[in-house]
Short mmCIF file of C-alpha atoms and ligand atoms in Angstrom, two decimals:
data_model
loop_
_atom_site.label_atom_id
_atom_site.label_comp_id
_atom_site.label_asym_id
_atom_site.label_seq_id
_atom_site.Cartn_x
_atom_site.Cartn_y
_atom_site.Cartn_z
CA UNK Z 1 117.96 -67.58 -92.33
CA UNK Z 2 119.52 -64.31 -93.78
CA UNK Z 3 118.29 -60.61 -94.18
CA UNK Z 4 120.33 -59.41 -97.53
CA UNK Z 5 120.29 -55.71 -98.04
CA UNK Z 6 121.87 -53.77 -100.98
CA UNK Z 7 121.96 -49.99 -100.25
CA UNK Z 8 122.49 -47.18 -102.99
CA UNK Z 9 123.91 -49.88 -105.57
CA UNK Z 10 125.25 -48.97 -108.69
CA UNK Z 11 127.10 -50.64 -110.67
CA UNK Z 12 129.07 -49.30 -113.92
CA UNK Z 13 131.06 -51.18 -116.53
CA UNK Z 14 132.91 -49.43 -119.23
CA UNK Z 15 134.36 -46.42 -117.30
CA UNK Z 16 130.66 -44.97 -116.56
CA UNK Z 17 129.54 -45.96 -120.06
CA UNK Z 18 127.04 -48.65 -118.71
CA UNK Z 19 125.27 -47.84 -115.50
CA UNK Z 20 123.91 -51.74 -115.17
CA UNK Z 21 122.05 -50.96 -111.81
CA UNK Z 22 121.52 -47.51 -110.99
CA UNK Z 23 120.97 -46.37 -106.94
CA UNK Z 24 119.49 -49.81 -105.89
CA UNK Z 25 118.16 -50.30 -102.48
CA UNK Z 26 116.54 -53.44 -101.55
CA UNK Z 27 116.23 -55.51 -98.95
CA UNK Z 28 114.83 -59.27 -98.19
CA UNK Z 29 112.67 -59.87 -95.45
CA UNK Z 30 114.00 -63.56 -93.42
CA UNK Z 31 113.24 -66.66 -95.36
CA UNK Z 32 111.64 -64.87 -97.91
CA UNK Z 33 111.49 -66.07 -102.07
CA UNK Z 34 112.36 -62.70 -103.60
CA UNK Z 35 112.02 -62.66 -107.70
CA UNK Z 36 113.76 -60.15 -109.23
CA UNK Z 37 111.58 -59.67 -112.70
CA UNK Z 38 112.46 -57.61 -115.43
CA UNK Z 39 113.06 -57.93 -119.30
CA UNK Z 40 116.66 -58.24 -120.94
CA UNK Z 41 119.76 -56.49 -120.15
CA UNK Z 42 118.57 -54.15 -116.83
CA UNK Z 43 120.72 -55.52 -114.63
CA UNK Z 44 119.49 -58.62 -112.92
CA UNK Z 45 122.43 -60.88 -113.60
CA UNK Z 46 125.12 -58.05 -112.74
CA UNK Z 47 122.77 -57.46 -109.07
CA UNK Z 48 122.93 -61.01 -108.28
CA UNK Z 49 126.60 -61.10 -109.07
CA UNK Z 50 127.16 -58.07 -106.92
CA UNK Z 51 125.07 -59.82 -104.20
CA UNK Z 52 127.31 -63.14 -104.52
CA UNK Z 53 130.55 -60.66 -104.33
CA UNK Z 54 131.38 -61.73 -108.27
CA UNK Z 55 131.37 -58.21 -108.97
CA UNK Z 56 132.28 -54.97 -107.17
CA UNK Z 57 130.27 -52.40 -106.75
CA UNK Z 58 131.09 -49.02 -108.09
CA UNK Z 59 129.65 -47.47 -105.42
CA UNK Z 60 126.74 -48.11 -102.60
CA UNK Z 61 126.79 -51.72 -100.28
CA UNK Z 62 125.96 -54.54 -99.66
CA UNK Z 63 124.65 -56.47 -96.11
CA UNK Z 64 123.54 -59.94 -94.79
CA UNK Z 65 122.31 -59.57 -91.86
CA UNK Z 66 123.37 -56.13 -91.18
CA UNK Z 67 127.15 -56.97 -91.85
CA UNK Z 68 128.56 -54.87 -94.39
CA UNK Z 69 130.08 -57.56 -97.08
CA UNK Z 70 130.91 -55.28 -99.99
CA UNK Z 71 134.89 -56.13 -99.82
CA UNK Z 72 134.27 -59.64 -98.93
CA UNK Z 73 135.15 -62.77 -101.13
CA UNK Z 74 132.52 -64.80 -102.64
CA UNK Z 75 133.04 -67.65 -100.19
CA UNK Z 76 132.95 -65.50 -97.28
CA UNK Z 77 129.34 -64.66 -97.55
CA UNK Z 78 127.83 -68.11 -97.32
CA UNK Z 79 126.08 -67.59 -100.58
CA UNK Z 80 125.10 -70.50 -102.86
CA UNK Z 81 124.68 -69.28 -106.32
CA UNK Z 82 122.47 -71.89 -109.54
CA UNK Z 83 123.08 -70.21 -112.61
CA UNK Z 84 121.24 -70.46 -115.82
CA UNK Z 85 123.87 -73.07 -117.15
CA UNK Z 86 124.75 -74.80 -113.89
CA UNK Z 87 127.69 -76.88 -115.30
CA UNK Z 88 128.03 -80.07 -113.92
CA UNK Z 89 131.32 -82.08 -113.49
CA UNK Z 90 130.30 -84.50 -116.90
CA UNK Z 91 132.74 -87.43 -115.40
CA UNK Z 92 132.00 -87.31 -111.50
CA UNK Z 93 128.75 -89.03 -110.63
CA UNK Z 94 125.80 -87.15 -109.14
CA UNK Z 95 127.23 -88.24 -105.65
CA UNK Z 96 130.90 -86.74 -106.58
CA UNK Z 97 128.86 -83.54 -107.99
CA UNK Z 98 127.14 -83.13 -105.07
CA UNK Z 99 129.90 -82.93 -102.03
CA UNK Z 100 132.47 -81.40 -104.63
CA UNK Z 101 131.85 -78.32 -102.75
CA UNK Z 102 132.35 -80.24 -98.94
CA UNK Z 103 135.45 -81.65 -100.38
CA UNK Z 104 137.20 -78.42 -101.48
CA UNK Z 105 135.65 -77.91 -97.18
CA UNK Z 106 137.59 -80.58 -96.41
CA UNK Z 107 134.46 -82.24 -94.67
CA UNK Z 108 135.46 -85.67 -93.50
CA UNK Z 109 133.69 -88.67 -95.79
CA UNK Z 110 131.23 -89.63 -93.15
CA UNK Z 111 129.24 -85.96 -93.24
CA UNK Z 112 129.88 -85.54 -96.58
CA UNK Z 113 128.03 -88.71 -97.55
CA UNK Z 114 125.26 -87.99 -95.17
CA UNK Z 115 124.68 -84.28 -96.22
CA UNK Z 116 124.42 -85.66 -99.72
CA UNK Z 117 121.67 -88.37 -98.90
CA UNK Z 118 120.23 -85.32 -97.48
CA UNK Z 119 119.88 -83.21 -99.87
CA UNK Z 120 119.66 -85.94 -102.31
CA UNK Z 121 116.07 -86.79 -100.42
CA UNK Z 122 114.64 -83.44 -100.50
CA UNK Z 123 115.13 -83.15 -103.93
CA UNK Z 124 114.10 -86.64 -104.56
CA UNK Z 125 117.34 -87.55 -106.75
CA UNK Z 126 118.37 -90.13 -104.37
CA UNK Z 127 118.16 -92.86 -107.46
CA UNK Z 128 120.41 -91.20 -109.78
CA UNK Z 129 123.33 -90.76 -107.53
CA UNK Z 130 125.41 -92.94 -109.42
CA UNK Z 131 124.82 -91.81 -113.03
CA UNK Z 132 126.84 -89.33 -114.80
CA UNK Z 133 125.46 -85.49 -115.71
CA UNK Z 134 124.81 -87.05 -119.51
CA UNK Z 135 122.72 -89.71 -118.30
CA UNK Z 136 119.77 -86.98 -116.46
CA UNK Z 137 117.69 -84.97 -118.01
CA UNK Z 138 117.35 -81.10 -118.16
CA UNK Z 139 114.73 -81.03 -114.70
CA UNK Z 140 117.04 -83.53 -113.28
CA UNK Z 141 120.65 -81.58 -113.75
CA UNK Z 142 118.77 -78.57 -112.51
CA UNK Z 143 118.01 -80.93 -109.31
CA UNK Z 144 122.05 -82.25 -109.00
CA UNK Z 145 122.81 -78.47 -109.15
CA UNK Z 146 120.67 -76.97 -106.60
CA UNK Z 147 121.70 -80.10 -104.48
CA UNK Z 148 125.22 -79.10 -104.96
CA UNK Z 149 124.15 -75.75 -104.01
CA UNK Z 150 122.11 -76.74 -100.88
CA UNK Z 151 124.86 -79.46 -99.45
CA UNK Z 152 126.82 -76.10 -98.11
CA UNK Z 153 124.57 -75.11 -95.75
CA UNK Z 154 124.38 -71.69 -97.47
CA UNK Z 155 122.40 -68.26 -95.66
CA UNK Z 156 120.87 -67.43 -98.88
CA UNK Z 157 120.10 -68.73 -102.17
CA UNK Z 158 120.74 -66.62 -105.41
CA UNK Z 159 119.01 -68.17 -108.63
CA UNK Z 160 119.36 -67.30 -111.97
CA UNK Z 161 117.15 -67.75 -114.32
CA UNK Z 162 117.63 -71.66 -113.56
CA UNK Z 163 114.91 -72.97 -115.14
CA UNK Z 164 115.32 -71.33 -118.62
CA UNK Z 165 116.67 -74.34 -119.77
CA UNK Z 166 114.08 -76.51 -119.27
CA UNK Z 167 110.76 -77.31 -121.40
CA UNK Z 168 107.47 -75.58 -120.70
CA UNK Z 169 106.14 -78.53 -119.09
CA UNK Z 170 109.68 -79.38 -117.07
CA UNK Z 171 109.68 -75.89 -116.17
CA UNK Z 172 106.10 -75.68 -114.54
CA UNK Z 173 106.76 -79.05 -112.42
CA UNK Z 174 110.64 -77.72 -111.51
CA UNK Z 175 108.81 -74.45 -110.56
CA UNK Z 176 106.29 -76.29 -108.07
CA UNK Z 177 109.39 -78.31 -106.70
CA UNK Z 178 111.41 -75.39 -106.06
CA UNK Z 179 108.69 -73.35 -103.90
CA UNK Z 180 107.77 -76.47 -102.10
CA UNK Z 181 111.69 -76.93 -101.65
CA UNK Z 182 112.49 -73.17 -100.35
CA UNK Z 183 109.29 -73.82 -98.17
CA UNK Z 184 110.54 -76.63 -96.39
CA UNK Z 185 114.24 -75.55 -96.08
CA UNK Z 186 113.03 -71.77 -95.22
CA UNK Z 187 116.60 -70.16 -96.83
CA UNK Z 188 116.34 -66.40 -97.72
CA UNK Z 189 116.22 -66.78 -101.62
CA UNK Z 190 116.75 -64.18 -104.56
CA UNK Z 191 115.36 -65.38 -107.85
CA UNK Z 192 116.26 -64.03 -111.05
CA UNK Z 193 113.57 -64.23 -114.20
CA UNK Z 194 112.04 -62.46 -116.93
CA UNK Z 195 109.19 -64.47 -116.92
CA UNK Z 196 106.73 -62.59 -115.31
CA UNK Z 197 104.40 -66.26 -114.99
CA UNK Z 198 106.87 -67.76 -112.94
CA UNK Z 199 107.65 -64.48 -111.02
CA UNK Z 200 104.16 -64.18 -110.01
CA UNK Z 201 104.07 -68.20 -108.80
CA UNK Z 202 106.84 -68.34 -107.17
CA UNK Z 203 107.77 -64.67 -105.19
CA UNK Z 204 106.45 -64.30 -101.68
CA UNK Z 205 107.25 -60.56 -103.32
CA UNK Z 206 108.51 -59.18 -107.01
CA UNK Z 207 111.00 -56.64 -107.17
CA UNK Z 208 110.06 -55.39 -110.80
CA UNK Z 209 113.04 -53.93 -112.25
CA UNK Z 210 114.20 -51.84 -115.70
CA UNK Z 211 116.96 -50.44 -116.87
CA UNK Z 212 118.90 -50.73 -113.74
CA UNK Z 213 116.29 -49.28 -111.48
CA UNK Z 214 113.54 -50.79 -108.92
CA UNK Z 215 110.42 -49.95 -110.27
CA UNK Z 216 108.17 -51.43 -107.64
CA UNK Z 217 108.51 -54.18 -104.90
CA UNK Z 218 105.49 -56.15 -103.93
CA UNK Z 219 103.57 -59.38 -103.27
CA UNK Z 220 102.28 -60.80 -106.75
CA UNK Z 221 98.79 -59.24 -106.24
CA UNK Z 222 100.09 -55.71 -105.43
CA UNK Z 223 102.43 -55.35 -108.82
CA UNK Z 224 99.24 -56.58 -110.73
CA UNK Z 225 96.61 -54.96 -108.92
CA UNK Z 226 98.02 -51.89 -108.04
CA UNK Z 227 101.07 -51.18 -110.49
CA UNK Z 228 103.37 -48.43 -109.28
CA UNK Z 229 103.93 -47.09 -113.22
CA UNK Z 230 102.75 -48.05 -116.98
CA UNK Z 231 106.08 -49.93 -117.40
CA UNK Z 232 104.89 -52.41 -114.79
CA UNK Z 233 101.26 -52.29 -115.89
CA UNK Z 234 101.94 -53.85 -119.26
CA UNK Z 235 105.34 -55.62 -118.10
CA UNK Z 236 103.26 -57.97 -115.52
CA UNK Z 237 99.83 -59.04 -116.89
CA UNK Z 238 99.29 -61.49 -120.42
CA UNK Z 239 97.46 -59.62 -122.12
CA UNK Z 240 99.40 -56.41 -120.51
CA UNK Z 241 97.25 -53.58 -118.86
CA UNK Z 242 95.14 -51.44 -121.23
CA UNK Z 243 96.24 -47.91 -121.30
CA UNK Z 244 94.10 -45.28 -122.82
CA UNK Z 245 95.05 -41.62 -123.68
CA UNK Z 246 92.69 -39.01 -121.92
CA UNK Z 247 94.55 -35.52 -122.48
CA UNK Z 248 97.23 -35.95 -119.64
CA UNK Z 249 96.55 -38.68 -118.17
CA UNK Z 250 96.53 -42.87 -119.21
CA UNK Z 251 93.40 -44.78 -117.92
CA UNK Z 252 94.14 -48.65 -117.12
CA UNK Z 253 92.50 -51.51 -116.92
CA UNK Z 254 93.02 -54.97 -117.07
CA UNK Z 255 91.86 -56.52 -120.25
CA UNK Z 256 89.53 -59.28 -117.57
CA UNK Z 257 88.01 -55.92 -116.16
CA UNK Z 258 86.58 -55.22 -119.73
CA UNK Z 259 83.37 -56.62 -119.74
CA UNK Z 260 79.89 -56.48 -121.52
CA UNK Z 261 78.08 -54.09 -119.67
CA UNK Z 262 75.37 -55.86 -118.95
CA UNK Z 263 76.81 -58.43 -116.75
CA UNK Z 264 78.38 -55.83 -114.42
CA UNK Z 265 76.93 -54.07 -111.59
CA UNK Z 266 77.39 -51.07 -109.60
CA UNK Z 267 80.14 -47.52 -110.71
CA UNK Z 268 81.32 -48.55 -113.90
CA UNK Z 269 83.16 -47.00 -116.87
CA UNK Z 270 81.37 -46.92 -120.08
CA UNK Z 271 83.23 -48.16 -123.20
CA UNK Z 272 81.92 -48.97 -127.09
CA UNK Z 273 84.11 -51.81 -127.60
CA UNK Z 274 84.51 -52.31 -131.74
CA UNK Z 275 85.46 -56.01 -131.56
CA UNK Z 276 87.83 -56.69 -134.99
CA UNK Z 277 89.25 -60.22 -133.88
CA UNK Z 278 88.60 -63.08 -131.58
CA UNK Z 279 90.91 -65.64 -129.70
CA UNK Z 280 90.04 -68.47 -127.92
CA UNK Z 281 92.70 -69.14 -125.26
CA UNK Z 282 92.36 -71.61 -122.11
CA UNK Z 283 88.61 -71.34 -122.11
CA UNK Z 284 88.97 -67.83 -122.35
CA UNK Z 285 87.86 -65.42 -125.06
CA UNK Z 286 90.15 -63.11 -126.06
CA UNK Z 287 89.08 -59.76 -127.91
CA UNK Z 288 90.76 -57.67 -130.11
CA UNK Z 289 89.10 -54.62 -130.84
CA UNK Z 290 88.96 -50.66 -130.33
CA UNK Z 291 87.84 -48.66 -127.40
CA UNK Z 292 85.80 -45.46 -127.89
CA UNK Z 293 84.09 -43.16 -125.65
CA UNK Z 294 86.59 -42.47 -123.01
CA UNK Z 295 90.13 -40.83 -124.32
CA UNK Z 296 91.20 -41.14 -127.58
CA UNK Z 297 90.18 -44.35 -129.94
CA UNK Z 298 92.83 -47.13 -128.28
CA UNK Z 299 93.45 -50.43 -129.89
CA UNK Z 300 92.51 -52.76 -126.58
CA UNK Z 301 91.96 -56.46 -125.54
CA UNK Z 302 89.40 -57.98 -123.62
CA UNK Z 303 89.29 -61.00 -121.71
CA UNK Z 304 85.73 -62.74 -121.52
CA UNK Z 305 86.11 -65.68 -118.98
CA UNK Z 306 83.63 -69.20 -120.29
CA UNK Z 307 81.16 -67.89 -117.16
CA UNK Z 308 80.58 -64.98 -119.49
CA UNK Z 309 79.07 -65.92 -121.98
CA UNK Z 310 77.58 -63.07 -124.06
CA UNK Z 311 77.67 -63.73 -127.56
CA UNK Z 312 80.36 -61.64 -129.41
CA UNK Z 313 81.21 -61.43 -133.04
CA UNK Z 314 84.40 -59.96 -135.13
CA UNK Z 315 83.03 -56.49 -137.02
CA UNK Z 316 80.56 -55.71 -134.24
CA UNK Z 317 80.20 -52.79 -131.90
CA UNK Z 318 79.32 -53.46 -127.98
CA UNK Z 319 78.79 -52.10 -125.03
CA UNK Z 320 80.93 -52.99 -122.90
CA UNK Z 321 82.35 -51.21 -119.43
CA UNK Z 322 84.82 -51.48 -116.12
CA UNK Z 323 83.84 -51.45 -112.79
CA UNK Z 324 85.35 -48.45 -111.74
CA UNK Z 325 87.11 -49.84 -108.55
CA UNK Z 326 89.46 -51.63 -111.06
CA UNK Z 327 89.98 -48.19 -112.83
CA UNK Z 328 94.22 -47.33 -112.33
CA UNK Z 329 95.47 -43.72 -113.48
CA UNK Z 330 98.85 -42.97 -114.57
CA UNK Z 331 100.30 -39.38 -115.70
CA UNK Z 332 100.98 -39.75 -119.60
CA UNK Z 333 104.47 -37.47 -119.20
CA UNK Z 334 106.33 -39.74 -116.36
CA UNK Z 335 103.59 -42.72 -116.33
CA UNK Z 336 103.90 -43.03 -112.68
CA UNK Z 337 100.72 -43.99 -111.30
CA UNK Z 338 98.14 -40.88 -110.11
CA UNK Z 339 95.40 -41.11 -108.05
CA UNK Z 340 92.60 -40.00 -110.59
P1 ATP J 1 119.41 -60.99 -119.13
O1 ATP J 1 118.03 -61.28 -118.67
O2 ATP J 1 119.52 -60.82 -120.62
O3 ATP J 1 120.46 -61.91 -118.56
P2 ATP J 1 120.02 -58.94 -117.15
O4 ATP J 1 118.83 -58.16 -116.69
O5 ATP J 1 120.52 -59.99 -116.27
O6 ATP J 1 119.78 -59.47 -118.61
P3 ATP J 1 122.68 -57.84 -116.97
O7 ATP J 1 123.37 -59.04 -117.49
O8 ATP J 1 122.78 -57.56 -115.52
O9 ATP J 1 121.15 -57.84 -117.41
O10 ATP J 1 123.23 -56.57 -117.79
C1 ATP J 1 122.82 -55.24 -117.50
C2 ATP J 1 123.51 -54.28 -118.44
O11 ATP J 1 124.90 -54.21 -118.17
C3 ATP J 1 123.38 -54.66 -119.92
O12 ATP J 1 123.23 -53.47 -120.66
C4 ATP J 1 124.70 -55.33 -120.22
O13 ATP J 1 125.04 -55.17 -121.58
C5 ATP J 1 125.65 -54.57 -119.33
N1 ATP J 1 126.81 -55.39 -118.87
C6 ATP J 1 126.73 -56.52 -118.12
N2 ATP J 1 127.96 -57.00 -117.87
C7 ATP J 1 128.83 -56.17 -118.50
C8 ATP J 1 130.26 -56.14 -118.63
N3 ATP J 1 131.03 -57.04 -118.02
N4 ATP J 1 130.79 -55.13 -119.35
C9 ATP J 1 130.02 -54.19 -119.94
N5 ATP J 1 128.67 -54.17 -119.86
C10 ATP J 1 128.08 -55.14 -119.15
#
């Protein structure tokens, strides 16, 4: 198990044009599932390359295990890297994919064979050994590569986005497998996504990032609950946070916090809700409509869960209201979070 550390990390690419990751410090606690989240083009990719030693960094370092690796080679730091496309050998089997990497070791047969049963069992492939890349499907390549990956004994894990090729119903099974997979071997992992669903399943913490910077680090609950800024208030959440304009200040809430008034108790925030469309999504109601009497007018969405079950029609006006405890303030100029 590793402890990977980057410390004031940036990374430029066009003589300074780009700044891809801008003053970056981070670091992974032992055997822990870190997802780095964040939308397109703010530097995930170019951090994990950095991390792998694919890239050098323009300035700032980078550690495993309190070794300073910056000027290392990639195969020095006992990395394993999946990418998003994780080509496979098309004419070696499974088998001669998997202990490539202990050949090019020069790890006698013996080993190499059993390392590849190994790895072969935990990631329940052992059947297709024998079958060429063409012959698997998407979930099942994405298997052969991490096995590939895993067969070299690596300190640390760096994923990329290696689910995005799969379907959504692929994906959610190869997203159980790989948790259950990282639990069992316990390797320090760094997981790239965008997709903030399997970010929040999947990261014993989030590192939210944009544009090159760390916006907040957290377990799952703290980036939703508490959100450090507005970016990652409506970044993580589907629906996104609610954010109303009150003079200098944004008031958020999450759209399941928005209720009908009369089925919550205790402090709460009045709002008229005028309700101007209606979802139904996963059980769920899902309304569209405008908030009044807190701020300015704000288009918002509410979340009605079946146990509430309050009838609610399209061109009606409501009472509706937020416990205040679920209440989150942000300044409108920097939209870092305040505390009221
Ligand atoms: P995605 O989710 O789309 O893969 P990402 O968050 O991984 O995006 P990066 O690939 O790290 O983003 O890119 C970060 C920024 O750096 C982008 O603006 C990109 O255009 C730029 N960039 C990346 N590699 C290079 C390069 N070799 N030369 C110039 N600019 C680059």
């Amino acid at each position: 198990m590793a402890i990977v550390e980057v410390a004031g990390l940036v990374k430029e690419f066009d003589s300074g044009k780009v700044r891809a990751i801008d003053s970056v410090d981070l670091a992974t606690k032992e055997g822990e599932y870190l997802v780095l989240l964040g939308p397109s083009g703010c530097g995930k990719t170019t951090l994990l390359r950095t991390i792998a030693g694919l890239e050098q960094p323009t300035s700032g370092q980078v550690l495993i295990n309190d070794t300073v690796v910056t000027h290392l080679p990639p195969r020095a730091r006992q990395i394993a890297m999946v990418f998003q496309s994780y080509a496979l050998y098309p004419h070696k089997t499974v088998l001669g994919n998997i202990v490539f990497p202990l050949r090019a070791a020069r790890v006698n047969p013996q080993e190499r064979q059993r390392k590849a049963e190994w790895a072969a069992g935990l990631l329940g492939i052992e059947h297709l050994l024998a079958r060429k890349p063409r012959q698997l499907s998407g979930g099942e390549r994405q298997r052969v590569a991490l096995a590939r990956a895993l067969v070299r004994d690596p300190q640390v894990f760096l994923l990329d986005e290696p689910l995005s090729n799969l379907d959504a119903k692929l994906r959610a099974s190869a997203r159980d497998e790989l948790k259950r997979f990282q639990q069992e071997v316990g390797t320090t992992t760094i997981y790239v996504t965008h997709d903030q669903v399997e970010a929040m399943g999947l990261g014993d913490r989030i590192a939210v990032f944009s544009q090159g910077k760390v916006r907040q680090i957290g377990p799952p609950t703290e980036v939703y609950d508490d959100p450090a800024d507005t970016f990652v208030a409506t970044f993580i959440g589907s629906p996104p946070m609610n954010l109303v304009p009150d003079g200098e200040k944004l008031v958020g809430f999450r759209p399941e916090h928005l209720l009908p008034a009369t089925v919550l108790n205790g402090d709460a925030m009045r709002i008229e809700l005028a309700v101007q469309r209606l979802e139904y999504l996963s059980g769920d109601r899902h309304l569209y409509g405008t908030a009044t009497g807190i701020g300015e007018p704000t288009r918002v969405i509410s979340r009605l869960p079946a146990t509430v079950t309050e009838p609610v029609e399209p061109g009606q006006t409501y009472d509706f209201a937020v416990n205040r405890d679920k209440v989150r303030y942000f300044d409108a100029a920097s939209g870092l979070r305040t505390t009221s």
